[in-house]
Short mmCIF file of C-alpha atoms in Angstrom, two decimals:
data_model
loop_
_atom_site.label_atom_id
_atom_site.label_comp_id
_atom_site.label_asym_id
_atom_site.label_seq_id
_atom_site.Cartn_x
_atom_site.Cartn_y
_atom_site.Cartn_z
CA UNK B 1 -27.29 12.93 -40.97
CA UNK B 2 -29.24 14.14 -37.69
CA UNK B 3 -30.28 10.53 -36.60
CA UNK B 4 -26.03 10.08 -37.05
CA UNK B 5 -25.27 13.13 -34.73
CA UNK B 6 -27.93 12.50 -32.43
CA UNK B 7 -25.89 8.80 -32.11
CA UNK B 8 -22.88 10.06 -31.26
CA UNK B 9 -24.04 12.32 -28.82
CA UNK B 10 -25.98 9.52 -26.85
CA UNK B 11 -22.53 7.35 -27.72
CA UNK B 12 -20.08 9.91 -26.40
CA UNK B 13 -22.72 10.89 -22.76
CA UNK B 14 -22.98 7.42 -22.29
CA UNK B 15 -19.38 6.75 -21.87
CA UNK B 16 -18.77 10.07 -20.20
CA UNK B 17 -21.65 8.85 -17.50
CA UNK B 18 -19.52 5.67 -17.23
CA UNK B 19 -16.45 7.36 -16.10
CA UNK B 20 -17.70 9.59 -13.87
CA UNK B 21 -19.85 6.82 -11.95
CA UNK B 22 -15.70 4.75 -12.23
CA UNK B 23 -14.35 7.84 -10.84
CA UNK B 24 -16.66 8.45 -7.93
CA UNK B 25 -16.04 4.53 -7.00
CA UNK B 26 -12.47 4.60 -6.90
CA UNK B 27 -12.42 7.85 -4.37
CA UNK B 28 -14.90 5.88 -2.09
CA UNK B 29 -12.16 2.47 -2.45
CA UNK B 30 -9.29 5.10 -1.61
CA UNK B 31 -10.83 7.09 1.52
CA UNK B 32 -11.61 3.06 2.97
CA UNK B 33 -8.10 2.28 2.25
CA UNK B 34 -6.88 5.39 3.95
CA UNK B 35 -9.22 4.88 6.77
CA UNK B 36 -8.16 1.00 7.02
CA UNK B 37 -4.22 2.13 7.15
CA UNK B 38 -5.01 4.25 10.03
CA UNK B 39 -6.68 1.79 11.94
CA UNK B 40 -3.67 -0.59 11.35
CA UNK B 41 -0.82 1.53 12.40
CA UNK B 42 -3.12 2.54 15.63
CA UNK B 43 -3.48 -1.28 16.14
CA UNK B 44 0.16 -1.87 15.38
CA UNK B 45 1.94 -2.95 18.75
CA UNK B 46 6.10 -4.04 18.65
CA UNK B 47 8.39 -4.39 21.83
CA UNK B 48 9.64 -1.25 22.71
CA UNK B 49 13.18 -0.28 24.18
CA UNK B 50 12.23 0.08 27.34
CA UNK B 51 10.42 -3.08 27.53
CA UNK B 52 13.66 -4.94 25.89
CA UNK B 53 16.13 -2.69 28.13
CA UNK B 54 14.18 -4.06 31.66
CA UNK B 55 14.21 -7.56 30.29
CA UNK B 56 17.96 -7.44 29.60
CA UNK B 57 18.03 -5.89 33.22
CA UNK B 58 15.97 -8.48 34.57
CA UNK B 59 18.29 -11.22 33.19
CA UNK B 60 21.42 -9.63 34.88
CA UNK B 61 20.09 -9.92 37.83
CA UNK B 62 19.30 -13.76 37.60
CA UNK B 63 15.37 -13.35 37.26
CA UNK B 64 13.45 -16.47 37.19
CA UNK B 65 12.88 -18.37 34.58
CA UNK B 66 8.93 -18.47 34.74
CA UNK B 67 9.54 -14.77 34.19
CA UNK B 68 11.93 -14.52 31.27
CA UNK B 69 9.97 -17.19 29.11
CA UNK B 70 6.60 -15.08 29.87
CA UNK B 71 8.90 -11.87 28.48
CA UNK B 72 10.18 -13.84 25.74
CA UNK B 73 6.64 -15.18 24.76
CA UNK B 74 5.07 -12.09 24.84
CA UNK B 75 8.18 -10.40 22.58
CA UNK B 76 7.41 -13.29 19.78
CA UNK B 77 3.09 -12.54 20.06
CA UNK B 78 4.25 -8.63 19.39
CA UNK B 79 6.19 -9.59 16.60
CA UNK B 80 3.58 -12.11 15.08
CA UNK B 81 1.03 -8.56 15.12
CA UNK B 82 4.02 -6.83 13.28
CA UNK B 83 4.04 -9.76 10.72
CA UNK B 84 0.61 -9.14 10.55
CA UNK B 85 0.39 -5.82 9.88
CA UNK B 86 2.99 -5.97 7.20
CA UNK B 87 0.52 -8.45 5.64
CA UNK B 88 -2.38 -6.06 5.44
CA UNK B 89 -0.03 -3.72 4.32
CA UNK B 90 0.92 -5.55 1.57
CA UNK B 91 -2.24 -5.87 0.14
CA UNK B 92 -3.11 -2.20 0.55
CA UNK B 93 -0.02 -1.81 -2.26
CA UNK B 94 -2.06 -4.40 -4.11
CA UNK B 95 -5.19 -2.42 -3.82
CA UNK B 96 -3.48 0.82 -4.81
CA UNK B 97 -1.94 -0.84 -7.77
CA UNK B 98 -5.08 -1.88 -9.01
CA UNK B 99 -6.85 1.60 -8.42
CA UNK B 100 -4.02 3.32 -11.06
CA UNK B 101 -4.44 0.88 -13.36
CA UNK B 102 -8.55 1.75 -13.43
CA UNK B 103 -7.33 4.90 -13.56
CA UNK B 104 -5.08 4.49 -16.82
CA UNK B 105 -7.79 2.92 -18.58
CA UNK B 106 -9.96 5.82 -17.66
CA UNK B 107 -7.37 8.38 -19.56
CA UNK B 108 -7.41 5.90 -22.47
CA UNK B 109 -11.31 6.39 -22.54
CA UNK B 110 -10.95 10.26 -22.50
CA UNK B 111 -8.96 10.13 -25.38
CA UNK B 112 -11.09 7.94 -27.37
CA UNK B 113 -13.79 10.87 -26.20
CA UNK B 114 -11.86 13.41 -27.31
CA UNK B 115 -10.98 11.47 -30.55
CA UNK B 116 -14.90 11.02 -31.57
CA UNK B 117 -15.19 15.33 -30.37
CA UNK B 118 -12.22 15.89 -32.81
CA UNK B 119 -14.40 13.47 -35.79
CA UNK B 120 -17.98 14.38 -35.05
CA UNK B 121 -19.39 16.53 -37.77
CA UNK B 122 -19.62 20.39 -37.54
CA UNK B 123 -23.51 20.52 -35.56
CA UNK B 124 -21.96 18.62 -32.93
CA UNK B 125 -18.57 20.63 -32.42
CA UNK B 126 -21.24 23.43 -32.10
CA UNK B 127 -22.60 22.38 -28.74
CA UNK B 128 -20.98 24.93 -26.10
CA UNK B 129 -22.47 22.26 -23.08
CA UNK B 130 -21.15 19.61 -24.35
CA UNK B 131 -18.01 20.94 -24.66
CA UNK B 132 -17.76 22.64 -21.25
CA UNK B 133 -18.78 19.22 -19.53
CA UNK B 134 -15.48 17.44 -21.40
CA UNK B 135 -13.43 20.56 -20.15
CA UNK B 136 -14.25 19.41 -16.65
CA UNK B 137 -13.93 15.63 -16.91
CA UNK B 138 -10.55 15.71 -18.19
CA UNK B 139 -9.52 18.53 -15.56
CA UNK B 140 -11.23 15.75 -13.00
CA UNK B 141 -9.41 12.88 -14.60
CA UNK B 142 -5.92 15.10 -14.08
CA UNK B 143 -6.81 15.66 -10.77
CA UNK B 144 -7.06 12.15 -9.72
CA UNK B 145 -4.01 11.09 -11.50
CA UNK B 146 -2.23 13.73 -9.34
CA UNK B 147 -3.43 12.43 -6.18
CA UNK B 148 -2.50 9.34 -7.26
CA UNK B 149 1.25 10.29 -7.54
CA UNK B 150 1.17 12.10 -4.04
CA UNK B 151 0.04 8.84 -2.72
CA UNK B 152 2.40 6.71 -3.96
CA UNK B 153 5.23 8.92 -2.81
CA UNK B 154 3.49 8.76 0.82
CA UNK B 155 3.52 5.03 0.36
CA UNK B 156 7.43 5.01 -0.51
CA UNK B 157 7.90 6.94 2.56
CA UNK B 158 6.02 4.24 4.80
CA UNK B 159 8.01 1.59 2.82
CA UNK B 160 11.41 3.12 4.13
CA UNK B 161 10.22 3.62 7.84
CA UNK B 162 9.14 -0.01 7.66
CA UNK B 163 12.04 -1.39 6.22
CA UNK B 164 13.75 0.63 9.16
CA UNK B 165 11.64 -0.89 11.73
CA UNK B 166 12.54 -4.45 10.36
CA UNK B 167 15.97 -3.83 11.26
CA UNK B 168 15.08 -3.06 14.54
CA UNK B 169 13.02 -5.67 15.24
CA UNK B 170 15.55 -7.98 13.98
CA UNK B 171 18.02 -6.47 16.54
CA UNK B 172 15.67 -6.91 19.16
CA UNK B 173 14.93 -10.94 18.63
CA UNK B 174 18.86 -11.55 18.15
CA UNK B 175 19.06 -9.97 21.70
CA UNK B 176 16.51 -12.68 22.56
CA UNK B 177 18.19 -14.93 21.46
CA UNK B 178 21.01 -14.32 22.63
CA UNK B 179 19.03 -14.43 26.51
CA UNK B 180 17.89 -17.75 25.96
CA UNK B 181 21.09 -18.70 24.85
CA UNK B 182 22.49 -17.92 28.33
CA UNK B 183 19.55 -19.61 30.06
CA UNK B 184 20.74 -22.75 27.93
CA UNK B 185 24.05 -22.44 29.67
CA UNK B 186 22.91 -21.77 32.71
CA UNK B 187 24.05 -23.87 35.68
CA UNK B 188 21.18 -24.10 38.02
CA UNK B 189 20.05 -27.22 39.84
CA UNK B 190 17.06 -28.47 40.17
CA UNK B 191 14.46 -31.83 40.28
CA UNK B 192 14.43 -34.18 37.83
CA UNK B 193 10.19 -33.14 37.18
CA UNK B 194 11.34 -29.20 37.12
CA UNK B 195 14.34 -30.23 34.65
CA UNK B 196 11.67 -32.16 32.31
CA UNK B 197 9.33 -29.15 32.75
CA UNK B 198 12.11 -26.79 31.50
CA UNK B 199 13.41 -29.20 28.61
CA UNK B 200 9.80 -29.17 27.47
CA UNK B 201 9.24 -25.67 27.48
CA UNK B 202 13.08 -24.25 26.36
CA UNK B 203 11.84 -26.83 23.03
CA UNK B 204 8.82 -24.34 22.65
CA UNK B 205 10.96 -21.35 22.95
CA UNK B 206 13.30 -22.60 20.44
CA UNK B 207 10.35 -23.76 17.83
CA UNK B 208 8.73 -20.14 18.76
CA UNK B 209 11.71 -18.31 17.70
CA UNK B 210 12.84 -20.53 14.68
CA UNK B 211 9.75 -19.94 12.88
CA UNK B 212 10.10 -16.36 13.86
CA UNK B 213 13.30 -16.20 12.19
CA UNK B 214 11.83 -18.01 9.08
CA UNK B 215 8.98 -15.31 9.33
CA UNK B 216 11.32 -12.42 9.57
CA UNK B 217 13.00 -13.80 6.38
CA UNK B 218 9.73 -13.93 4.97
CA UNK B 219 9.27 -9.99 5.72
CA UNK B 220 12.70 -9.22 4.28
CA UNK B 221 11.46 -10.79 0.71
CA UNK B 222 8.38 -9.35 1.02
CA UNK B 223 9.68 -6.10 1.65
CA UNK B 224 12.37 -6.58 -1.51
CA UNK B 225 9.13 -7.13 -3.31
CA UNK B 226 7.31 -4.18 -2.01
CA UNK B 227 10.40 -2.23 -3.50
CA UNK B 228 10.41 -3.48 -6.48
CA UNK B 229 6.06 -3.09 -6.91
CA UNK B 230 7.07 0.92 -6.04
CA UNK B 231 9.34 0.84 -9.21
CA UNK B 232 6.60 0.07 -10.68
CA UNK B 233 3.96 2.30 -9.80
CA UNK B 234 6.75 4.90 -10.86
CA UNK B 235 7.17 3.87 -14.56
CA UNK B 236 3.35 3.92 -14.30
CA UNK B 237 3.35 7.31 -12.55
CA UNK B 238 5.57 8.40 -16.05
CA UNK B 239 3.01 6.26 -18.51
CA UNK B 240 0.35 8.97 -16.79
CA UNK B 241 2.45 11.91 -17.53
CA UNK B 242 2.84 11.24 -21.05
CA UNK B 243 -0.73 10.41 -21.43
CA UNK B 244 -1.56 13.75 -19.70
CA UNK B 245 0.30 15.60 -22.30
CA UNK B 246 -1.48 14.03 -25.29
CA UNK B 247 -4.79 14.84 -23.58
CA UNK B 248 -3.57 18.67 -23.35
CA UNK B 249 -2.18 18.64 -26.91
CA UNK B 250 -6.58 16.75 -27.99
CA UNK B 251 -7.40 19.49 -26.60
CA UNK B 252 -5.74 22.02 -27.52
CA UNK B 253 -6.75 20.61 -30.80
CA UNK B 254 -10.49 20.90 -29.89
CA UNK B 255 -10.15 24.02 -28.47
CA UNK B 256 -8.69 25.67 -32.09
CA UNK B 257 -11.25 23.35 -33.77
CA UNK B 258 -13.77 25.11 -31.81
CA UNK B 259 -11.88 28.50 -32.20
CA UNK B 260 -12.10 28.04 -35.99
CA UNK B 261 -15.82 26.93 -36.22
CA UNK B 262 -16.84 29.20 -33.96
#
């Protein structure tokens, strides 16, 4: 009978041990993911309004054409870091995603805890420690799931000022376009080398901004996608809530277990 006790005891610390090493890990991965956003929206450079405002400018005036395709080359590079950023982004969600479902399995294990409390024999429901020390892991797991929540409604919040800066950015390269457009039409003479120069380089422009269009369409299903990966984290968000209340009502059971014993 004792060598059974003293089993589940070493059974039930054991696993407790586990989780709280889990638990320590994922606050370290969320604190570098924090840290890693921060450095990415610092990093983060898009062309601005008064940079796009000047170039229009610029263009009204007949400016030359060295100097519109060095504006126009330097519009798609900023755009490319946007792209970028998204990417990183992206996998940030991932990494979240991952860290609540660690954190789901972690609740399952504190009910399975709480589940060999509620069928240990009487000596072990006895041990005022023991019971203290589950008290405060589960209020620690709660905790954690909380933050968790707040998080993801931060990230929602990103997800709809980035969507919104899509849009703009989109506005911005149609008004590229729409300059190199006119420098197509434009009637301006010139020697057959400088014509073959321009030819070569208006091609560049052109491939330049057709794969930025295919990238931009690329950012619009990825951002669909991010969407739809939020939905999810809130059905999971709900999963936790319900498994929060069946942890309150094991323990309310312990705690009356205890009551009665005691």
């Amino acid at each position: 009978m004792n060598s059974k006790i003293l089993g589940n005891k070493l059974g039930l610390k054991h696993g407790t041990f586990k989780m709280d090493v889990e638990l320590e890990k994922l606050k370290k991965e969320n604190e570098t993911l924090k840290k890693t956003l921060e450095e990415i929206t610092k990093s983060k450079e898009i062309l601005t309004d008064t940079e796009r405002n000047r170039l229009l400018e610029e263009t009204k005036k007949g400016a030359s054409r060295d100097v519109l395709e060095s504006q126009l080359k330097d519009a798609l590079e900023k755009n490319q870091q946007w792209l970028v950023y998204d990417q990183q982004r992206e996998a940030y969600v991932k990494g979240l995603m991952a860290r609540i479902f660690e954190l789901e399995q972690l609740g399952n294990s504190n009910q399975k805890i709480l589940q060999l409390t509620t069928d240990a024999p009487v000596e072990a429901k006895q041990d005022e420690e023991q019971k203290k020390y589950y008290d405060r892991l589960l209020l620690k797991a709660k905790k954690d799931l909380e933050d968790e929540r707040k998080f993801t409604a931060q990230l929602k919040s990103q997800l709809s000022d980035m969507q919104v800066e899509y849009e703009a950015q989109k506005t911005k390269m149609n008004a590229l376009s729409e300059q190199l457009r006119s420098l197509q039409n434009s009637d301006i003479k010139q020697n057959d080398e400088l014509k073959m120069c321009f030819k070569d380089k208006l091609q560049k422009l052109r491939n330049e901004l057709e794969l930025s269009k295919q990238n931009l369409e690329e950012e619009k299903s990825r951002t669909t996608e991010l969407t739809n990966q939020v939905k999810v984290l809130n059905m999971s968000l709900l999963k936790q809530r319900k498994d929060q209340d069946r942890i309150s009502a094991l323990e309310l059971q312990v705690f009356c277990l205890y009551e009665h014993l005691v």
